[in-house]
mmCIF file of C-alpha atoms in Angstrom:
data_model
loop_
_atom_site.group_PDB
_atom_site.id
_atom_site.type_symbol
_atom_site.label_atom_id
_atom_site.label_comp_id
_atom_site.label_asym_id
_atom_site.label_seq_id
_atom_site.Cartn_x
_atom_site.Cartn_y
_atom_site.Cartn_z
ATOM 1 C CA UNK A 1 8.839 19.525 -4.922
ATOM 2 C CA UNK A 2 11.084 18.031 -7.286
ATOM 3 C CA UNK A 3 13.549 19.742 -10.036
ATOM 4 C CA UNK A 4 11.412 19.105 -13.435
ATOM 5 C CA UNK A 5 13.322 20.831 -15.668
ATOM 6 C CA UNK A 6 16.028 23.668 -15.569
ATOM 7 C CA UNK A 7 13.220 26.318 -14.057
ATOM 8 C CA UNK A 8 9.949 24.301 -13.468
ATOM 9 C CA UNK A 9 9.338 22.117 -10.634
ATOM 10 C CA UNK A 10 6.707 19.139 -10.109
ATOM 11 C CA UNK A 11 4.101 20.090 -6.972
ATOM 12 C CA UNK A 12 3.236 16.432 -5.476
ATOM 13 C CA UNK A 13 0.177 18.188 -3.286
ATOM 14 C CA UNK A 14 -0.856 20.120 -6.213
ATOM 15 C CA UNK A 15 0.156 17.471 -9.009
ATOM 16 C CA UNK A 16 0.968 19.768 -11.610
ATOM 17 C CA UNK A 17 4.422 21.199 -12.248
ATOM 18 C CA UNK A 18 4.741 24.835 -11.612
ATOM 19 C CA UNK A 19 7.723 26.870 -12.563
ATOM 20 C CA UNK A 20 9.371 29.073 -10.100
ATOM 21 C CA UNK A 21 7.358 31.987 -9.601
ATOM 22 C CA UNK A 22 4.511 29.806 -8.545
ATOM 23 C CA UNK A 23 2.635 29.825 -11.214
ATOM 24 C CA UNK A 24 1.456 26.565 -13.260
ATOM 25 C CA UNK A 25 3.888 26.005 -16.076
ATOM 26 C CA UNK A 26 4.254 23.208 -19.330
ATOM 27 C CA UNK A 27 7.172 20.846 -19.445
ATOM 28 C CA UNK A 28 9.533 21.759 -21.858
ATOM 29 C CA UNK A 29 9.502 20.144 -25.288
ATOM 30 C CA UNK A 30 13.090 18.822 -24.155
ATOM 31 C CA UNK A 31 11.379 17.122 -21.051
ATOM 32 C CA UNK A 32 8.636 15.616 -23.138
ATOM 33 C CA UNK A 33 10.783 14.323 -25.602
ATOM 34 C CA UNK A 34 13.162 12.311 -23.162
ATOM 35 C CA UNK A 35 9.716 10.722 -21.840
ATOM 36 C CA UNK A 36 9.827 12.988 -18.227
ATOM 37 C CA UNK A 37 6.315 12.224 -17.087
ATOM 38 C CA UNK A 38 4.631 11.228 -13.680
ATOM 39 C CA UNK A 39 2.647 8.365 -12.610
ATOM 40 C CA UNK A 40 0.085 9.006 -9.924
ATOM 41 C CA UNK A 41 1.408 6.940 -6.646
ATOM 42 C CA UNK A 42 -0.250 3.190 -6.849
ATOM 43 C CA UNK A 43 -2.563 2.593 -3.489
ATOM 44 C CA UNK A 44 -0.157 1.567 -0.261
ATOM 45 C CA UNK A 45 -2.872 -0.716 1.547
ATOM 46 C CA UNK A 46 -1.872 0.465 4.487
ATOM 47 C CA UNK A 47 -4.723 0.814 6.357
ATOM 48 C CA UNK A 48 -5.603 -2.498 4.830
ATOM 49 C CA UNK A 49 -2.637 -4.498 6.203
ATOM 50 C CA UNK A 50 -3.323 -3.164 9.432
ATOM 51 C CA UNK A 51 -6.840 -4.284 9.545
ATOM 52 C CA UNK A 52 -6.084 -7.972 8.300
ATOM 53 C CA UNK A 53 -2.875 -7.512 11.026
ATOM 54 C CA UNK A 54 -4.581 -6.726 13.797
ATOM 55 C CA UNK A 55 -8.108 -9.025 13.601
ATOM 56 C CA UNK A 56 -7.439 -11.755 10.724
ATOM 57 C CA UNK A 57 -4.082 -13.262 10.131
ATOM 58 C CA UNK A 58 -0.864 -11.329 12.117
ATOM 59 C CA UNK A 59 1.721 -12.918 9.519
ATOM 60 C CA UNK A 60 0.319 -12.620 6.385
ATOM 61 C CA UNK A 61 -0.967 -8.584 7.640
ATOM 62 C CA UNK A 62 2.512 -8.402 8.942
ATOM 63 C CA UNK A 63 4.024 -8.689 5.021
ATOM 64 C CA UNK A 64 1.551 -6.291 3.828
ATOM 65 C CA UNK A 65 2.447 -3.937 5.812
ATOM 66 C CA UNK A 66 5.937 -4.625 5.313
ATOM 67 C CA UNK A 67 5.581 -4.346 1.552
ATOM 68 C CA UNK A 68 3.102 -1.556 1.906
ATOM 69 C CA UNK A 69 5.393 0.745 3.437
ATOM 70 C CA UNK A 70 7.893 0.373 0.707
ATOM 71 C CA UNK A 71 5.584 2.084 -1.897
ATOM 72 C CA UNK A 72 5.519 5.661 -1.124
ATOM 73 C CA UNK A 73 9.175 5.742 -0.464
ATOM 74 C CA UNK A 74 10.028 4.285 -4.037
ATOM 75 C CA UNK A 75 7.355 6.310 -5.848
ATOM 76 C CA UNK A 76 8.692 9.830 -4.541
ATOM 77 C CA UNK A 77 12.828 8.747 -5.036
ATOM 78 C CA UNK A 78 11.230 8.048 -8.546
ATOM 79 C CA UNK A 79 11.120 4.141 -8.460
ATOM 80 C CA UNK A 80 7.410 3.930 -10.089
ATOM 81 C CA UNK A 81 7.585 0.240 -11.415
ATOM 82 C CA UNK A 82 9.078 -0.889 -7.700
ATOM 83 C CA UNK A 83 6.442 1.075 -6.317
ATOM 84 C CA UNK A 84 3.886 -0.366 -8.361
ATOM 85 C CA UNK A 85 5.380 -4.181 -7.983
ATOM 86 C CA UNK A 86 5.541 -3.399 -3.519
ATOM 87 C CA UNK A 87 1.623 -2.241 -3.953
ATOM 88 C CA UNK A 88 0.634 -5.297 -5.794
ATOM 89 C CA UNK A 89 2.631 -7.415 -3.220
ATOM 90 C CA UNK A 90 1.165 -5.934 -0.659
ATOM 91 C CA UNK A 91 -2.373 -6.039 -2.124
ATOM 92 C CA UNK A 92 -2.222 -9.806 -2.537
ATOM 93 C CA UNK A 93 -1.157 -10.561 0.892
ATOM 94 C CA UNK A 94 -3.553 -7.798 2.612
ATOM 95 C CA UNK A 95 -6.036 -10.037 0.589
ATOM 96 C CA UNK A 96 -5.095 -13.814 1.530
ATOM 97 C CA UNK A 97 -4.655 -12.524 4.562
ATOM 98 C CA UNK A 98 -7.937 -11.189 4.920
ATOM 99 C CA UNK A 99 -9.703 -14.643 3.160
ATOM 100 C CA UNK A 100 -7.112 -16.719 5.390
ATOM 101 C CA UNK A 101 -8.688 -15.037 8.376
ATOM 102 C CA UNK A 102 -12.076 -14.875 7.739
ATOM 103 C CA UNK A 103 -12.267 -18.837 6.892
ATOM 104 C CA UNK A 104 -10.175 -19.309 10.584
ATOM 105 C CA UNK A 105 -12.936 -17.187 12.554
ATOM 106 C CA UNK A 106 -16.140 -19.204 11.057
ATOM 107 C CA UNK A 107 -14.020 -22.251 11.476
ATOM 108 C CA UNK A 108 -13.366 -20.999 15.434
ATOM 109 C CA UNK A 109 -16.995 -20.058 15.556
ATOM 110 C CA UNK A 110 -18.645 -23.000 14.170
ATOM 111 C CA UNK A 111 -16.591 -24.680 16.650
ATOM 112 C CA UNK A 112 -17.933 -22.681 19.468
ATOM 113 C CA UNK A 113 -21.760 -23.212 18.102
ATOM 114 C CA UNK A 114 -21.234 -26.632 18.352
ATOM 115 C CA UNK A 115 -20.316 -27.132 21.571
ATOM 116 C CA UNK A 116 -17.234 -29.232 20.246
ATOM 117 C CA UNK A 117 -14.579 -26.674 20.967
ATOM 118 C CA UNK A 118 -15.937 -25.479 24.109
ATOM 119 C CA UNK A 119 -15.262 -29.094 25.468
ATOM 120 C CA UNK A 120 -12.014 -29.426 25.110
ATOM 121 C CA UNK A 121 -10.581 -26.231 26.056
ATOM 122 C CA UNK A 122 -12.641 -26.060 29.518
ATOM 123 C CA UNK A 123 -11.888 -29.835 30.372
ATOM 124 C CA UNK A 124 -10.010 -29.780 33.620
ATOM 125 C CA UNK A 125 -8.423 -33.222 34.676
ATOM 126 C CA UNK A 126 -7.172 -33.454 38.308
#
């Protein structure tokens, strides 16, 4: 939970602020005034990046999950348009990653169809 105002405090599980007996509570019109409000948490394509990491492209799944591990961390010390600006970086490179990838394994497996890359891998000269 984080300090809202002088007795209420914002519940992240909950999303709604609550003041300190528990008990769901309204910002003060001093908190609303100075523009105190919270953004839900943009998406951390996590689980994402590690998908395109670990069977499409390791560099480019690599960065997401680099920048997708940043997002959380900036959205809760109250960083929201860093947190928003790591998700869309990560987003974009979970993406290429994932088209980057997918064009490399038809590529590969046309290859292998064809006979063409079978040949010269298994050629053994003595």
């Amino acid at each position: 939970m984080i300090n809202y105002d002088n007795n209420n405090f914002y519940d992240f599980r909950r999303n709604s602020i609550i003041n300190s007996s528990g008990r769901d509570a309204q910002p003060s019109p001093q908190s609303q005034s100075i523009g105190l409000r919270f953004k839900p948490c943009p998406s951390s394509w996590a689980f994402e990046s590690l998908m395109v990491a670990i069977f499409l492209c390791l560099p480019l799944g690599l960065i997401a999950m680099y920048y997708s591990s940043k997002v959380e961390n900036r959205y809760h010390t109250g960083r929201y348009d860093e947190a928003a600006a790591a998700s869309a970086k990560a987003r974009s490179f979970a993406i290429w990653g994932a088209r980057i990838g997918a064009v490399a394994w038809i590529v590969v497996g046309w290859l292998c169809l064809t006979g063409s890359l079978h040949s010269h891998l298994f050629t053994i000269t003595i």
